[in-house]
Tab-separated table of C-alpha atoms in Angstrom:
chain	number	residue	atom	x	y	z
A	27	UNK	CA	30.539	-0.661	73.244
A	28	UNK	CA	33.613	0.260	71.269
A	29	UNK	CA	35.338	3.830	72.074
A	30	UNK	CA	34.120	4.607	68.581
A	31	UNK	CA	31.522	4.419	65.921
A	32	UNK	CA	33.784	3.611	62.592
A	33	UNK	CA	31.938	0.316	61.681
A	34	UNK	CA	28.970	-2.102	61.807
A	35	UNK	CA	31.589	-4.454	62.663
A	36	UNK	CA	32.318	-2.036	65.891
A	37	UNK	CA	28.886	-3.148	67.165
A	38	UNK	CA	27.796	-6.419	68.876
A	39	UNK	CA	23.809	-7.580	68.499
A	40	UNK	CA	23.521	-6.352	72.439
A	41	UNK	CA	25.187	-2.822	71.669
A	42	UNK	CA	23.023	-2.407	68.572
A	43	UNK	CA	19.683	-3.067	70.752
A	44	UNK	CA	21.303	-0.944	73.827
A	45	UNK	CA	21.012	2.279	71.054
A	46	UNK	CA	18.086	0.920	69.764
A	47	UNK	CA	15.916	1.071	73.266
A	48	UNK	CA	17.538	4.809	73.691
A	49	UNK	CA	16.405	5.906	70.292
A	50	UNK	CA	12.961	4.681	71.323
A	51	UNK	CA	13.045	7.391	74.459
A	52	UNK	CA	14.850	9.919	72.166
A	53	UNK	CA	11.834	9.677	69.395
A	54	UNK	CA	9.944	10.988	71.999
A	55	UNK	CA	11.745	13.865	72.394
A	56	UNK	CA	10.633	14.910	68.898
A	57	UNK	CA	7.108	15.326	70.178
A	58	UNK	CA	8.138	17.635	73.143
A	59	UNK	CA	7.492	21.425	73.061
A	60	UNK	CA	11.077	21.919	74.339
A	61	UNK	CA	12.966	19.320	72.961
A	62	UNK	CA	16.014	19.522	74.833
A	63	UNK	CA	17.525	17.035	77.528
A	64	UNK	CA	21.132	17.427	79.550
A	65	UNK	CA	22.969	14.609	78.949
A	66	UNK	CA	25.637	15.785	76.948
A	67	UNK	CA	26.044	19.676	78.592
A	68	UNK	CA	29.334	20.733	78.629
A	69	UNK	CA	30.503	18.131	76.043
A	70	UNK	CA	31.672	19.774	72.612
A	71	UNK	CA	30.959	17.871	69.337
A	72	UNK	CA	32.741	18.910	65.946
A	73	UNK	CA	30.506	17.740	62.347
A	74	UNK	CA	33.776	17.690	60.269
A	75	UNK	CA	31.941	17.469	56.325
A	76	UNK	CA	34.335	17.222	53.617
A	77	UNK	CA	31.612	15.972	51.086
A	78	UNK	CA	28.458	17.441	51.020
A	79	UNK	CA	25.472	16.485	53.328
A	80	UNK	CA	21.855	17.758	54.394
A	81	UNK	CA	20.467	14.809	56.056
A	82	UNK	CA	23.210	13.530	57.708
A	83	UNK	CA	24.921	16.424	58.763
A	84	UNK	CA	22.085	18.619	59.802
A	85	UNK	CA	20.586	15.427	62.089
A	86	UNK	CA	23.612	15.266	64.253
A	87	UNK	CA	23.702	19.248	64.278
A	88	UNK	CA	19.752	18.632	65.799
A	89	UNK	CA	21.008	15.495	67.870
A	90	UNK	CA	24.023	17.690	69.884
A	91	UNK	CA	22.076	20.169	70.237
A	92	UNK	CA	18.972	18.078	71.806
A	93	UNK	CA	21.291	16.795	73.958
A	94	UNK	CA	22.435	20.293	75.072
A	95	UNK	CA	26.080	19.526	73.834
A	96	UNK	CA	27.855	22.363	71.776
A	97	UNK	CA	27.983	21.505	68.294
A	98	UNK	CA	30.189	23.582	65.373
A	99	UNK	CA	30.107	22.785	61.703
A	100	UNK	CA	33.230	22.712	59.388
A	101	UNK	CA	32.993	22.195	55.826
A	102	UNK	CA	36.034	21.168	53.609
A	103	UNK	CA	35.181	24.138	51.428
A	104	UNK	CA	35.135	26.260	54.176
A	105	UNK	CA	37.967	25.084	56.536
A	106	UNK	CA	41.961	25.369	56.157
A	107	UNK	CA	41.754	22.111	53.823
A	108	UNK	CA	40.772	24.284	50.418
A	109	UNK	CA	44.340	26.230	51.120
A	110	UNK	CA	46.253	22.747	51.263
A	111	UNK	CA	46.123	21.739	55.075
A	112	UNK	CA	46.514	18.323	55.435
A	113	UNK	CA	43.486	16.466	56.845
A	114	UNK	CA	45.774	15.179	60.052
A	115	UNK	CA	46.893	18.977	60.678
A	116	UNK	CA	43.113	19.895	60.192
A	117	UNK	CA	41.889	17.346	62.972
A	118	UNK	CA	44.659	18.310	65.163
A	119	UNK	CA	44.234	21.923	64.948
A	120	UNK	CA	40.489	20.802	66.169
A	121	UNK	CA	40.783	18.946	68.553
A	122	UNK	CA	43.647	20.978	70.130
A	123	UNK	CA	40.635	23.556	71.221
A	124	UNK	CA	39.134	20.686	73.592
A	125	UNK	CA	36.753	18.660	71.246
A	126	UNK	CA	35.168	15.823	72.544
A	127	UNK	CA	33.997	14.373	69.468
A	128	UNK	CA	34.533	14.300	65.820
A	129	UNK	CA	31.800	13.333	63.182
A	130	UNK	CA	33.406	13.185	60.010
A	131	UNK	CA	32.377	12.816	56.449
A	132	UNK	CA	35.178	12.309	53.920
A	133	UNK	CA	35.606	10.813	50.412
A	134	UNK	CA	38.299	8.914	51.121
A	135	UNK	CA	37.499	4.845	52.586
A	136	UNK	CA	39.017	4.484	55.588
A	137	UNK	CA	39.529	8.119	56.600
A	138	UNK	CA	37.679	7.804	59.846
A	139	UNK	CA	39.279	5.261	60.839
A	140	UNK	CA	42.227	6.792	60.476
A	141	UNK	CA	41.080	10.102	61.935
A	142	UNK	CA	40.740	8.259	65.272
A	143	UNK	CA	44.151	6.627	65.188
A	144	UNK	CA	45.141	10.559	65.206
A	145	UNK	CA	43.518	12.106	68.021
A	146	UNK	CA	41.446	11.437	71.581
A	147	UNK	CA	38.161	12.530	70.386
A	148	UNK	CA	35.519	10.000	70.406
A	149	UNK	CA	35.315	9.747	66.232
A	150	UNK	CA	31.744	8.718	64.490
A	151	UNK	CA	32.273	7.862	60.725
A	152	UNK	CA	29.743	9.817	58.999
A	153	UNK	CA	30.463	8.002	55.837
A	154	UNK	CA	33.784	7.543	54.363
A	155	UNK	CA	34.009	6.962	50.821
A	156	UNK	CA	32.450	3.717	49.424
A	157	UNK	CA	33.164	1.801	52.553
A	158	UNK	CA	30.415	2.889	55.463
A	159	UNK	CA	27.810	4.764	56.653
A	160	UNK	CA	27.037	3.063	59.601
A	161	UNK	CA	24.567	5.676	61.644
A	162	UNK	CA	22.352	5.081	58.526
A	163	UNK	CA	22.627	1.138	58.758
A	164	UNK	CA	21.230	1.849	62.407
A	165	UNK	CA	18.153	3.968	61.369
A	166	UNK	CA	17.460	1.919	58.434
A	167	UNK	CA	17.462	-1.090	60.939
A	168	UNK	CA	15.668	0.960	63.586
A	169	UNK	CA	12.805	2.023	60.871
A	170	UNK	CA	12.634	-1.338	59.679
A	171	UNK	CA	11.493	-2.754	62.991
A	172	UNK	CA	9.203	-0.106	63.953
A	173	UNK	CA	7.617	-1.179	61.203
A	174	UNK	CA	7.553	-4.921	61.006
A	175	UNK	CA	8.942	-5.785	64.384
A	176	UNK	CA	11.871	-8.093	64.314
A	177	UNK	CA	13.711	-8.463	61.115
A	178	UNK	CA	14.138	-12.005	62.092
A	179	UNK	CA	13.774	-14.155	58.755
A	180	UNK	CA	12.442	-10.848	56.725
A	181	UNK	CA	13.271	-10.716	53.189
A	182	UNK	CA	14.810	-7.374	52.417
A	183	UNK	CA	16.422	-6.549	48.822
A	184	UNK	CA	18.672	-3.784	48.761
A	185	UNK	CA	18.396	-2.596	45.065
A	186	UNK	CA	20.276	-0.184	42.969
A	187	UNK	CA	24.138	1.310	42.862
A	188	UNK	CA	25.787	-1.050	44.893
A	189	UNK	CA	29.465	-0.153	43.718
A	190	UNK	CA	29.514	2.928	44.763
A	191	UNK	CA	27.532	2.561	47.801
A	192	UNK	CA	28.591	2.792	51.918
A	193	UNK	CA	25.140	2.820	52.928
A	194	UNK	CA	24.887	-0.912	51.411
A	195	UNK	CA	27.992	-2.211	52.699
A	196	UNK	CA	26.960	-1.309	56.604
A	197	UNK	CA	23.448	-2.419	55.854
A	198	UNK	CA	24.063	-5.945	54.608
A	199	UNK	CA	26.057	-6.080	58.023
A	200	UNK	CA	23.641	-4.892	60.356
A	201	UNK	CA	20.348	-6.336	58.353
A	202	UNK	CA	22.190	-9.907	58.363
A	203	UNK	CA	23.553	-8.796	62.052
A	204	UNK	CA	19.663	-8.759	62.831
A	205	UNK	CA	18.745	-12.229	61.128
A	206	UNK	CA	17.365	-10.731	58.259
A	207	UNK	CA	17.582	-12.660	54.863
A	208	UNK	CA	18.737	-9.648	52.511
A	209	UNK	CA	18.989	-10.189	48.564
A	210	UNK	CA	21.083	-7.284	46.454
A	211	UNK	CA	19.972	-6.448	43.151
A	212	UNK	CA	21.766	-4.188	40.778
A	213	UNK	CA	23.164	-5.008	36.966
A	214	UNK	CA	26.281	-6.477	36.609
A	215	UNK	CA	28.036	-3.303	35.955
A	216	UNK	CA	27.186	-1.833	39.296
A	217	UNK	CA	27.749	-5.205	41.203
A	218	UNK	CA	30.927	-4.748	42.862
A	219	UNK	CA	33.319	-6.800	42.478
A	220	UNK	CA	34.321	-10.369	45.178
A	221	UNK	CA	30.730	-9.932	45.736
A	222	UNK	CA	30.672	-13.693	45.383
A	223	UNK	CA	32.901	-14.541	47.950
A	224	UNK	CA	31.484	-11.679	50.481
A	225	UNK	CA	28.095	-12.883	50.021
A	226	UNK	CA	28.795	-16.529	51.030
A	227	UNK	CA	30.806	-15.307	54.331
A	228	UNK	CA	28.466	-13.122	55.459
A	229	UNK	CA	25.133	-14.637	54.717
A	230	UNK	CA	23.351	-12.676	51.839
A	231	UNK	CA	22.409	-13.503	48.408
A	232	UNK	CA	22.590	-11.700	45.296
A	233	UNK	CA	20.625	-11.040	41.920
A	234	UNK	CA	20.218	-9.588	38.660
A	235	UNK	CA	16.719	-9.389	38.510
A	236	UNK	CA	14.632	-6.813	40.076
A	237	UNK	CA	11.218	-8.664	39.284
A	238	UNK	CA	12.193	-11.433	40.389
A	239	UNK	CA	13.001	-10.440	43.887
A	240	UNK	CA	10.370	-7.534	44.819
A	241	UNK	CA	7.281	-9.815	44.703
A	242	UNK	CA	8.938	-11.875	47.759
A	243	UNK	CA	10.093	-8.957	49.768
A	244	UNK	CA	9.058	-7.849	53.112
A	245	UNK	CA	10.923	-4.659	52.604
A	246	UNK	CA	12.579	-2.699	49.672
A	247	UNK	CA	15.498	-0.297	49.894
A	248	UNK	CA	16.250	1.357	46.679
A	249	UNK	CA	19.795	2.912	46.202
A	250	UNK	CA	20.870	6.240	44.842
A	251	UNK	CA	22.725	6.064	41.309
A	252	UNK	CA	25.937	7.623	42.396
A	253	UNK	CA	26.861	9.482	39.116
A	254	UNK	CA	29.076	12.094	40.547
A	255	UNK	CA	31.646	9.017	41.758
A	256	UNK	CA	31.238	7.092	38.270
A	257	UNK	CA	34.130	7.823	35.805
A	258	UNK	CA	32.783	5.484	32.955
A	259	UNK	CA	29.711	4.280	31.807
A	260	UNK	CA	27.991	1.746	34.154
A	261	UNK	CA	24.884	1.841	32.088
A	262	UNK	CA	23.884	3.103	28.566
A	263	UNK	CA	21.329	5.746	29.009
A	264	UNK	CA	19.429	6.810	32.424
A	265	UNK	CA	15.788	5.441	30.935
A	266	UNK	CA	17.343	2.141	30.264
A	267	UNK	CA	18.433	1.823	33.683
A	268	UNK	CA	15.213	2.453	34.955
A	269	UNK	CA	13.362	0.315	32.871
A	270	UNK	CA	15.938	-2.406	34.019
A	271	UNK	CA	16.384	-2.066	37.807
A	272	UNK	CA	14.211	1.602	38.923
A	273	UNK	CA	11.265	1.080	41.217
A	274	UNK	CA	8.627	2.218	38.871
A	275	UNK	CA	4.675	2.376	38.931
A	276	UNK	CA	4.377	-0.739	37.447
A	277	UNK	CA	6.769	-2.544	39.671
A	278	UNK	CA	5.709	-0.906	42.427
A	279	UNK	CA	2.054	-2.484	41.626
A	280	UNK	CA	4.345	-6.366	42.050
A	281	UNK	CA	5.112	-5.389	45.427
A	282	UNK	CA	2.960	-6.947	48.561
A	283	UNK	CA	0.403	-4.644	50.158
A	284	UNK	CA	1.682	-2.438	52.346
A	285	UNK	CA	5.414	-3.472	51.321
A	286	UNK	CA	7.530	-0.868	53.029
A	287	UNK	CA	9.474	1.448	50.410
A	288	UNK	CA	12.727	3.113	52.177
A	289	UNK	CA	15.474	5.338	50.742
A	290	UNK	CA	18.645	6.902	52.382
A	291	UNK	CA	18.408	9.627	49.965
A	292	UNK	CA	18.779	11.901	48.360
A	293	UNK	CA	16.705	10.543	45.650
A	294	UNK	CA	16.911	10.481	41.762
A	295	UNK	CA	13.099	10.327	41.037
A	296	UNK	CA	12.015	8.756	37.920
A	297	UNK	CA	15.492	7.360	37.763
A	298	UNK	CA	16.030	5.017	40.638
A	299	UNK	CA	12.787	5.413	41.940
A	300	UNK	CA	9.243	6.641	40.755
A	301	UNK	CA	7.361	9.156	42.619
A	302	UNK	CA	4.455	7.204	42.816
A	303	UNK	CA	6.857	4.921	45.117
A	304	UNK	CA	8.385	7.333	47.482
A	305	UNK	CA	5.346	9.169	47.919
A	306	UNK	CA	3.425	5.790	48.599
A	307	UNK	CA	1.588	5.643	51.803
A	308	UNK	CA	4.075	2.589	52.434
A	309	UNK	CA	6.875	4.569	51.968
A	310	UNK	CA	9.459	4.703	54.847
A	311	UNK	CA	11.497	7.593	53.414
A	312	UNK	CA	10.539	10.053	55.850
A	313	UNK	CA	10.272	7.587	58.403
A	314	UNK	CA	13.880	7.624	58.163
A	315	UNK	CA	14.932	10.888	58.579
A	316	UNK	CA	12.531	11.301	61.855
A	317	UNK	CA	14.432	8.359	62.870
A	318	UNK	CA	17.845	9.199	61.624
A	319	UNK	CA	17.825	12.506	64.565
A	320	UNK	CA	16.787	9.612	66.955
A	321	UNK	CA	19.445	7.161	66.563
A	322	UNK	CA	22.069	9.997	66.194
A	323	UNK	CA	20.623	11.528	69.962
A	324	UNK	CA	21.224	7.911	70.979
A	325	UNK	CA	24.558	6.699	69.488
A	326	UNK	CA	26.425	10.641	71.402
A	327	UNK	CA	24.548	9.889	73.891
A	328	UNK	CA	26.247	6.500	74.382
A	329	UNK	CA	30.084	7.337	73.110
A	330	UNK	CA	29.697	10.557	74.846
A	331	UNK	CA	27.986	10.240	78.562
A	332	UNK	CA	28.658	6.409	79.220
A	333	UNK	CA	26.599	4.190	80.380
A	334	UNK	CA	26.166	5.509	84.233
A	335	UNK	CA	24.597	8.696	83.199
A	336	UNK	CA	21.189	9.531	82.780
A	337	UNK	CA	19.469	11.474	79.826
């Protein structure tokens, strides 16, 4: 396994089942009265946010801290960034107190990458930008087959904001990764662009129509419309884009029985996504989040103890 976590692409099939089979023994920590093991005592992890986050950020605060490691919280609004630091000075200043890993969130793609060019802190991209999120890739995956088992020929469709959208980009690579057949749906406004070529190299397909697509899938994964990154209009009105591509009550009648429903939140009901949907009983949503403290516990554990040490 790769130093650090900046990529799908960072991950081989075997590394990807290695956390996997962890996250299995970590779930069950969530079940314990004391839910606290010792792998990581001693070790010092830094959840660097510059862009807002509850899910994310607050399931590797509960992963650390699971794992008995020492976790601290900075916030771009809150750190020496909002009085004009640069971010390099800002990781540096960290890291010179002894950190032993950074999980950063930042707007700009590419930024953890960077970050760990910078410094010798084990860095885990918590999403950068519009180019990946791939922890959430891994719990999406790791949902997926505690639900259905292997993802081996399933039909998943990844539906909504595409464009603006990291969680998509490390999902098509882990979901394909997997053997999964995966069809994107979003309007052609929101399709980003050399889609066409991407999709042919890496083995997914792609579509404009959302009723086409959901009666055939084993597995739906509706996307958040990003409006706070959108500096135009993608699409004339919020109803008409729900009528067009949102999972509503009457779509959510074309899907299979027992169809599972996920979403990496935070969700836009009755825009991308009815509540009759993500409150089905075959909704995966929270699913996710259970699993996302899981997968986290699993991926420190393995930067961050190496493979010789037991949890």
């Amino acid at each position: 396994m790769n130093r650090h976590l900046l990529s799908i692409d960072d991950l081989a099939v075997d590394d990807v089942r290695t956390i996997f089979d962890t996250a299995v023994e970590m779930h069950d920590v969530q079940k314990r009265q004391v839910k606290k093991l010792p792998a990581l005592r001693g070790r010092t992890v830094i959840n660097l946010f510059f862009e807002d986050s509850t899910r994310t950020r607050s399931s590797f605060e509960i992963a650390g801290k699971w794992l008995s490691a020492d976790t601290i919280n900075i916030t771009g609004k809150g750190s020496s960034t909002s009085k004009g630091e640069s971010l390099r000075d800002t990781v540096l200043t960290v890291c010179a107190m002894g950190v032993d890993a950074l999980v950063m969130r930042h707007s700009a793609s590419g930024s953890a990458k960077q970050v760990s060019e910078w410094v010798d802190a084990v860095v885990i991209n918590a999403g950068d930008g519009t180019h990946e999120h791939p922890t959430q890739a891994l719990l999406d995956a790791y949902t997926l087959e505690r639900r259905l088992g292997s993802l081996e020929g399933r039909r998943i469709s990844v539906i909504g904001d595409l464009t603006h959208s990291r969680v998509f980009r490390s999902n098509v690579l882990l979901l394909t990764k997997l053997g999964a057949e995966v069809t994107v749906v979003a309007p052609p406004t929101l399709m980003p662009s050399g889609i066409d070529a991407w999709s042919k190299d890496a083995g997914f397909a792609t579509s404009y129509d959302i009723d086409e697509v959901l009666p055939t899938s084993d597995a739906v994964m509706m996307l958040r419309v990003q409006r706070e990154r959108m500096n135009g209009a993608f699409f004339p009105s919020a109803r008409e884009y729900t009528v067009g591509y949102g999972l509503t009550r009457d779509r959510l009648a074309s899907l299979a029985e027992g169809t599972p429903i996920l979403h990496p939140g935070p969700m836009n009901r009755g825009l991308e996504i009815a509540a009759d949907a993500a409150d089905a009983a075959h909704s995966l949503i929270l699913d996710q989040v259970s699993a996302g403290v899981a997968v986290r516990m699993s991926v420190l554990y393995h930067l961050l103890a190496g493979e010789e040490a037991t949890a």
